[in-house]
C-alpha cells in the first residue's frame, strides 16, 4: 500500500482476498497507490460508510468493491459517493459467481456501478480500468499502461512464433 491512495478497494470478506490479490498486483505493477479494507454491506454497514467517508477525505479518485453472493457492497458504496465505483463479482460455490454478477450489474437507474468479469480476470481488469481513469490526469500512469499493452502484445507474438516453430502437438507438450 502507498501513502497517497488514489484507489480505495473494499471487499466483503477475507474469503475474497485470493481474488482481490490480482487487483493489488496490477495496481502495484502500475505504481498506483491504494487502500484495501474488509467491510460488509450486510454484516458491518456502519464500517462501510465510515471507510467511504475517510477515503473521500483522503481524496480517493476511484473505488473498487468486490463481493460475492447477494453482492450488494459495490451498489452500497456507489449510493454513498459520487466517486466512480467498479464492482468485481466474486466467484461463489453454488452459482459460480452468476449470483454476484447479477447483483452487481443490475443497478437501478441513477446509481451506476461499472461491473467487470467474475473472478480473477475481472479483478485484474478492475485495477486496469481504475488506472485508465487515473491516466487521464496522471501522465506516469498513462505511460505505464502503454508499456503494459506493449508487453501484452509481445507475449502473444512470442506464443505465435513458438507455435510456428513447434507445431501444435509439441507446443501442447510444453504447456
Ligand atoms: C460476501 O459474501 C463476501 O464478499 C463474500 O464473497 C461472500 C461470502 O462471505 P464469507 O461467508 O466467506 O465471509 O459478503
PDB file of C-alpha atoms and ligand atoms in Angstrom:
ATOM      1  CA  UNK A   1       0.000   0.000   0.000  1.00  0.00           C
ATOM      2  CA  UNK A   2       1.222   3.501  -0.759  1.00  0.00           C
ATOM      3  CA  UNK A   3       0.764   6.753   1.196  1.00  0.00           C
ATOM      4  CA  UNK A   4      -1.394   8.523  -1.407  1.00  0.00           C
ATOM      5  CA  UNK A   5      -4.337   6.189  -2.009  1.00  0.00           C
ATOM      6  CA  UNK A   6      -5.863   7.103  -5.381  1.00  0.00           C
ATOM      7  CA  UNK A   7      -7.879   3.874  -5.357  1.00  0.00           C
ATOM      8  CA  UNK A   8      -9.978   2.624  -2.444  1.00  0.00           C
ATOM      9  CA  UNK A   9     -10.512  -1.149  -2.505  1.00  0.00           C
ATOM     10  CA  UNK A  10     -13.152  -2.776  -0.328  1.00  0.00           C
ATOM     11  CA  UNK A  11     -14.136  -6.451  -0.120  1.00  0.00           C
ATOM     12  CA  UNK A  12     -16.972  -8.080   1.772  1.00  0.00           C
ATOM     13  CA  UNK A  13     -14.979 -10.879   3.398  1.00  0.00           C
ATOM     14  CA  UNK A  14     -11.489 -12.295   3.811  1.00  0.00           C
ATOM     15  CA  UNK A  15     -12.654 -15.128   1.533  1.00  0.00           C
ATOM     16  CA  UNK A  16     -12.387 -12.527  -1.285  1.00  0.00           C
ATOM     17  CA  UNK A  17      -8.665 -11.949  -0.648  1.00  0.00           C
ATOM     18  CA  UNK A  18      -7.269 -14.508  -3.162  1.00  0.00           C
ATOM     19  CA  UNK A  19      -9.281 -12.811  -5.943  1.00  0.00           C
ATOM     20  CA  UNK A  20      -8.562  -9.216  -4.937  1.00  0.00           C
ATOM     21  CA  UNK A  21      -4.852 -10.094  -4.852  1.00  0.00           C
ATOM     22  CA  UNK A  22      -4.959  -9.738  -8.669  1.00  0.00           C
ATOM     23  CA  UNK A  23      -6.203  -6.138  -8.338  1.00  0.00           C
ATOM     24  CA  UNK A  24      -3.449  -5.371  -5.849  1.00  0.00           C
ATOM     25  CA  UNK A  25      -0.825  -6.975  -8.115  1.00  0.00           C
ATOM     26  CA  UNK A  26      -1.751  -4.897 -11.158  1.00  0.00           C
ATOM     27  CA  UNK A  27      -2.018  -1.629  -9.192  1.00  0.00           C
ATOM     28  CA  UNK A  28       1.411  -2.274  -7.692  1.00  0.00           C
ATOM     29  CA  UNK A  29       2.824  -3.078 -11.147  1.00  0.00           C
ATOM     30  CA  UNK A  30       1.468   0.214 -12.498  1.00  0.00           C
ATOM     31  CA  UNK A  31       2.513   2.125  -9.374  1.00  0.00           C
ATOM     32  CA  UNK A  32      -0.928   3.298  -8.253  1.00  0.00           C
ATOM     33  CA  UNK A  33      -1.419   3.939  -4.531  1.00  0.00           C
ATOM     34  CA  UNK A  34      -4.362   2.159  -2.912  1.00  0.00           C
ATOM     35  CA  UNK A  35      -6.018   1.375   0.385  1.00  0.00           C
ATOM     36  CA  UNK A  36      -7.511  -2.101   0.942  1.00  0.00           C
ATOM     37  CA  UNK A  37     -10.058  -2.951   3.601  1.00  0.00           C
ATOM     38  CA  UNK A  38     -12.646  -5.578   4.536  1.00  0.00           C
ATOM     39  CA  UNK A  39     -16.158  -4.394   5.414  1.00  0.00           C
ATOM     40  CA  UNK A  40     -19.512  -5.935   4.639  1.00  0.00           C
ATOM     41  CA  UNK A  41     -22.663  -4.240   3.333  1.00  0.00           C
ATOM     42  CA  UNK A  42     -24.698  -6.675   5.444  1.00  0.00           C
ATOM     43  CA  UNK A  43     -22.505  -7.590   8.426  1.00  0.00           C
ATOM     44  CA  UNK A  44     -20.838  -4.221   9.112  1.00  0.00           C
ATOM     45  CA  UNK A  45     -22.698  -1.460   7.233  1.00  0.00           C
ATOM     46  CA  UNK A  46     -21.513   1.283   9.613  1.00  0.00           C
ATOM     47  CA  UNK A  47     -17.881   0.411   8.929  1.00  0.00           C
ATOM     48  CA  UNK A  48     -18.524   0.545   5.158  1.00  0.00           C
ATOM     49  CA  UNK A  49     -19.936   4.073   5.490  1.00  0.00           C
ATOM     50  CA  UNK A  50     -17.130   5.274   7.784  1.00  0.00           C
ATOM     51  CA  UNK A  51     -14.450   3.914   5.437  1.00  0.00           C
ATOM     52  CA  UNK A  52     -16.006   5.614   2.396  1.00  0.00           C
ATOM     53  CA  UNK A  53     -16.052   8.955   4.243  1.00  0.00           C
ATOM     54  CA  UNK A  54     -12.451   8.520   5.394  1.00  0.00           C
ATOM     55  CA  UNK A  55     -11.344   7.714   1.829  1.00  0.00           C
ATOM     56  CA  UNK A  56     -13.176  10.753   0.474  1.00  0.00           C
ATOM     57  CA  UNK A  57     -11.282  12.896   2.997  1.00  0.00           C
ATOM     58  CA  UNK A  58      -8.062  11.366   1.615  1.00  0.00           C
ATOM     59  CA  UNK A  59      -9.198  12.428  -1.913  1.00  0.00           C
ATOM     60  CA  UNK A  60      -9.644   8.930  -3.326  1.00  0.00           C
ATOM     61  CA  UNK A  61     -10.393   9.082  -7.082  1.00  0.00           C
ATOM     62  CA  UNK A  62     -11.810   5.601  -7.811  1.00  0.00           C
ATOM     63  CA  UNK A  63     -13.414   2.909  -5.650  1.00  0.00           C
ATOM     64  CA  UNK A  64     -13.176  -0.824  -6.374  1.00  0.00           C
ATOM     65  CA  UNK A  65     -15.634  -3.000  -4.468  1.00  0.00           C
ATOM     66  CA  UNK A  66     -15.642  -6.795  -4.612  1.00  0.00           C
ATOM     67  CA  UNK A  67     -18.373  -9.008  -3.187  1.00  0.00           C
ATOM     68  CA  UNK A  68     -19.966 -12.402  -3.721  1.00  0.00           C
ATOM     69  CA  UNK A  69     -23.420 -13.957  -3.490  1.00  0.00           C
ATOM     70  CA  UNK A  70     -26.009 -11.292  -2.652  1.00  0.00           C
ATOM     71  CA  UNK A  71     -23.281  -8.851  -3.648  1.00  0.00           C
ATOM     72  CA  UNK A  72     -24.666  -5.508  -2.533  1.00  0.00           C
ATOM     73  CA  UNK A  73     -21.381  -3.918  -1.465  1.00  0.00           C
ATOM     74  CA  UNK A  74     -20.480  -2.153  -4.749  1.00  0.00           C
ATOM     75  CA  UNK A  75     -24.010  -0.705  -5.003  1.00  0.00           C
ATOM     76  CA  UNK A  76     -23.967   0.434  -1.384  1.00  0.00           C
ATOM     77  CA  UNK A  77     -20.618   2.174  -1.923  1.00  0.00           C
ATOM     78  CA  UNK A  78     -21.987   3.832  -5.089  1.00  0.00           C
ATOM     79  CA  UNK A  79     -25.023   5.034  -3.141  1.00  0.00           C
ATOM     80  CA  UNK A  80     -22.775   6.860  -0.666  1.00  0.00           C
ATOM     81  CA  UNK A  81     -20.431   8.698  -3.055  1.00  0.00           C
ATOM     82  CA  UNK A  82     -20.123  10.264  -6.494  1.00  0.00           C
ATOM     83  CA  UNK A  83     -16.581   8.866  -6.859  1.00  0.00           C
ATOM     84  CA  UNK A  84     -16.758   6.228  -9.649  1.00  0.00           C
ATOM     85  CA  UNK A  85     -17.222   2.635  -8.401  1.00  0.00           C
ATOM     86  CA  UNK A  86     -16.002  -0.503 -10.163  1.00  0.00           C
ATOM     87  CA  UNK A  87     -17.641  -3.718  -8.957  1.00  0.00           C
ATOM     88  CA  UNK A  88     -15.972  -7.134  -9.012  1.00  0.00           C
ATOM     89  CA  UNK A  89     -18.328 -10.142  -8.840  1.00  0.00           C
ATOM     90  CA  UNK A  90     -16.592 -12.724  -6.645  1.00  0.00           C
ATOM     91  CA  UNK A  91     -16.758 -16.435  -7.524  1.00  0.00           C
ATOM     92  CA  UNK A  92     -19.245 -18.406  -5.417  1.00  0.00           C
ATOM     93  CA  UNK A  93     -19.687 -22.061  -4.568  1.00  0.00           C
ATOM     94  CA  UNK A  94     -23.298 -22.685  -5.607  1.00  0.00           C
ATOM     95  CA  UNK A  95     -23.857 -20.435  -8.644  1.00  0.00           C
ATOM     96  CA  UNK A  96     -20.301 -19.946  -9.955  1.00  0.00           C
ATOM     97  CA  UNK A  97     -20.459 -16.190  -9.361  1.00  0.00           C
ATOM     98  CA  UNK A  98     -23.542 -15.665 -11.537  1.00  0.00           C
ATOM     99  CA  UNK A  99     -25.386 -14.523  -8.389  1.00  0.00           C
ATOM    100  CA  UNK A 100     -22.605 -11.984  -7.695  1.00  0.00           C
ATOM    101  CA  UNK A 101     -22.591 -10.813 -11.319  1.00  0.00           C
ATOM    102  CA  UNK A 102     -26.326 -10.185 -11.495  1.00  0.00           C
ATOM    103  CA  UNK A 103     -26.350  -8.489  -8.075  1.00  0.00           C
ATOM    104  CA  UNK A 104     -23.632  -6.065  -9.197  1.00  0.00           C
ATOM    105  CA  UNK A 105     -24.568  -5.433 -12.815  1.00  0.00           C
ATOM    106  CA  UNK A 106     -28.303  -4.855 -12.331  1.00  0.00           C
ATOM    107  CA  UNK A 107     -28.075  -1.481 -10.625  1.00  0.00           C
ATOM    108  CA  UNK A 108     -31.124   0.780 -10.711  1.00  0.00           C
ATOM    109  CA  UNK A 109     -31.042   3.870 -12.918  1.00  0.00           C
ATOM    110  CA  UNK A 110     -29.301   6.751 -11.173  1.00  0.00           C
ATOM    111  CA  UNK A 111     -26.630   4.885  -9.188  1.00  0.00           C
ATOM    112  CA  UNK A 112     -24.068   3.367 -11.595  1.00  0.00           C
ATOM    113  CA  UNK A 113     -21.520   0.656 -10.866  1.00  0.00           C
ATOM    114  CA  UNK A 114     -19.092  -0.391 -13.614  1.00  0.00           C
ATOM    115  CA  UNK A 115     -19.144  -4.182 -13.389  1.00  0.00           C
ATOM    116  CA  UNK A 116     -16.221  -6.299 -14.587  1.00  0.00           C
ATOM    117  CA  UNK A 117     -15.999 -10.056 -15.210  1.00  0.00           C
ATOM    118  CA  UNK A 118     -16.413 -12.624 -12.435  1.00  0.00           C
ATOM    119  CA  UNK A 119     -13.238 -13.627 -10.616  1.00  0.00           C
ATOM    120  CA  UNK A 120      -9.551 -13.065 -11.232  1.00  0.00           C
ATOM    121  CA  UNK A 121      -9.806 -11.664 -14.792  1.00  0.00           C
ATOM    122  CA  UNK A 122     -12.336  -9.151 -13.502  1.00  0.00           C
ATOM    123  CA  UNK A 123     -10.089  -8.313 -10.559  1.00  0.00           C
ATOM    124  CA  UNK A 124      -7.170  -7.572 -12.884  1.00  0.00           C
ATOM    125  CA  UNK A 125      -9.389  -5.545 -15.195  1.00  0.00           C
ATOM    126  CA  UNK A 126     -10.839  -3.560 -12.282  1.00  0.00           C
ATOM    127  CA  UNK A 127      -7.305  -2.438 -11.425  1.00  0.00           C
ATOM    128  CA  UNK A 128      -6.539  -1.636 -15.059  1.00  0.00           C
ATOM    129  CA  UNK A 129      -9.823   0.241 -15.529  1.00  0.00           C
ATOM    130  CA  UNK A 130      -9.142   2.306 -12.405  1.00  0.00           C
ATOM    131  CA  UNK A 131      -5.661   3.065 -13.746  1.00  0.00           C
ATOM    132  CA  UNK A 132      -7.133   4.075 -17.131  1.00  0.00           C
ATOM    133  CA  UNK A 133      -9.451   6.550 -15.380  1.00  0.00           C
ATOM    134  CA  UNK A 134      -6.475   7.951 -13.455  1.00  0.00           C
ATOM    135  CA  UNK A 135      -4.347   8.065 -16.621  1.00  0.00           C
ATOM    136  CA  UNK A 136      -6.483  10.974 -17.896  1.00  0.00           C
ATOM    137  CA  UNK A 137      -4.863  13.059 -15.129  1.00  0.00           C
ATOM    138  CA  UNK A 138      -1.561  11.326 -14.283  1.00  0.00           C
ATOM    139  CA  UNK A 139       0.928  11.060 -17.165  1.00  0.00           C
ATOM    140  CA  UNK A 140       3.157   8.477 -15.463  1.00  0.00           C
ATOM    141  CA  UNK A 141       0.177   6.109 -15.149  1.00  0.00           C
ATOM    142  CA  UNK A 142      -0.680   6.574 -18.837  1.00  0.00           C
ATOM    143  CA  UNK A 143       2.907   5.795 -19.779  1.00  0.00           C
ATOM    144  CA  UNK A 144       2.996   2.584 -17.711  1.00  0.00           C
ATOM    145  CA  UNK A 145      -0.346   1.464 -19.166  1.00  0.00           C
ATOM    146  CA  UNK A 146       1.017   1.891 -22.707  1.00  0.00           C
ATOM    147  CA  UNK A 147       4.074  -0.162 -21.744  1.00  0.00           C
ATOM    148  CA  UNK A 148       1.784  -2.827 -20.262  1.00  0.00           C
ATOM    149  CA  UNK A 149      -0.181  -3.046 -23.552  1.00  0.00           C
ATOM    150  CA  UNK A 150       3.088  -3.436 -25.498  1.00  0.00           C
ATOM    151  CA  UNK A 151       4.146  -6.263 -23.208  1.00  0.00           C
ATOM    152  CA  UNK A 152       0.787  -7.991 -23.706  1.00  0.00           C
ATOM    153  CA  UNK A 153       1.202  -7.824 -27.481  1.00  0.00           C
ATOM    154  CA  UNK A 154       4.811  -9.054 -27.272  1.00  0.00           C
ATOM    155  CA  UNK A 155       3.643 -12.012 -25.169  1.00  0.00           C
ATOM    156  CA  UNK A 156       1.180 -13.048 -27.891  1.00  0.00           C
ATOM    157  CA  UNK A 157       3.800 -12.566 -30.649  1.00  0.00           C
ATOM    158  CA  UNK A 158       6.117 -14.877 -28.730  1.00  0.00           C
ATOM    159  CA  UNK A 159       3.410 -17.543 -28.486  1.00  0.00           C
ATOM    160  CA  UNK A 160       2.642 -17.278 -32.197  1.00  0.00           C
ATOM    161  CA  UNK A 161       6.362 -17.687 -33.007  1.00  0.00           C
ATOM    162  CA  UNK A 162       6.608 -20.727 -30.739  1.00  0.00           C
ATOM    163  CA  UNK A 163       3.549 -22.298 -32.395  1.00  0.00           C
ATOM    164  CA  UNK A 164       5.067 -21.783 -35.865  1.00  0.00           C
ATOM    165  CA  UNK A 165       8.320 -23.326 -34.715  1.00  0.00           C
ATOM    166  CA  UNK A 166       6.972 -26.351 -32.793  1.00  0.00           C
ATOM    167  CA  UNK A 167       3.539 -27.096 -34.260  1.00  0.00           C
ATOM    168  CA  UNK A 168       0.507 -27.810 -32.101  1.00  0.00           C
ATOM    169  CA  UNK A 169       1.430 -31.213 -30.629  1.00  0.00           C
ATOM    170  CA  UNK A 170       4.894 -30.238 -29.387  1.00  0.00           C
ATOM    171  CA  UNK A 171       3.614 -26.854 -28.200  1.00  0.00           C
ATOM    172  CA  UNK A 172       0.987 -28.525 -26.016  1.00  0.00           C
ATOM    173  CA  UNK A 173       3.658 -30.821 -24.535  1.00  0.00           C
ATOM    174  CA  UNK A 174       5.479 -27.704 -23.283  1.00  0.00           C
ATOM    175  CA  UNK A 175       2.418 -26.297 -21.535  1.00  0.00           C
TER     176      UNK A 175
HETATM  177  C1  LIG B   1     -19.873 -11.536   0.636  1.00  0.00           C
HETATM  178  O1  LIG B   1     -20.243 -12.825   0.939  1.00  0.00           O
HETATM  179  C2  LIG B   1     -18.382 -11.554   0.536  1.00  0.00           C
HETATM  180  O2  LIG B   1     -17.964 -10.591  -0.380  1.00  0.00           O
HETATM  181  C3  LIG B   1     -18.033 -12.952   0.102  1.00  0.00           C
HETATM  182  O3  LIG B   1     -17.732 -13.015  -1.278  1.00  0.00           O
HETATM  183  C4  LIG B   1     -19.315 -13.733   0.402  1.00  0.00           C
HETATM  184  C5  LIG B   1     -19.088 -14.867   1.361  1.00  0.00           C
HETATM  185  O4  LIG B   1     -18.514 -14.353   2.550  1.00  0.00           O
HETATM  186  P1  LIG B   1     -17.987 -15.365   3.680  1.00  0.00           P
HETATM  187  O5  LIG B   1     -19.177 -16.149   4.140  1.00  0.00           O
HETATM  188  O6  LIG B   1     -16.935 -16.205   3.045  1.00  0.00           O
HETATM  189  O7  LIG B   1     -17.415 -14.471   4.764  1.00  0.00           O
HETATM  190  O8  LIG B   1     -20.278 -10.647   1.616  1.00  0.00           O
END
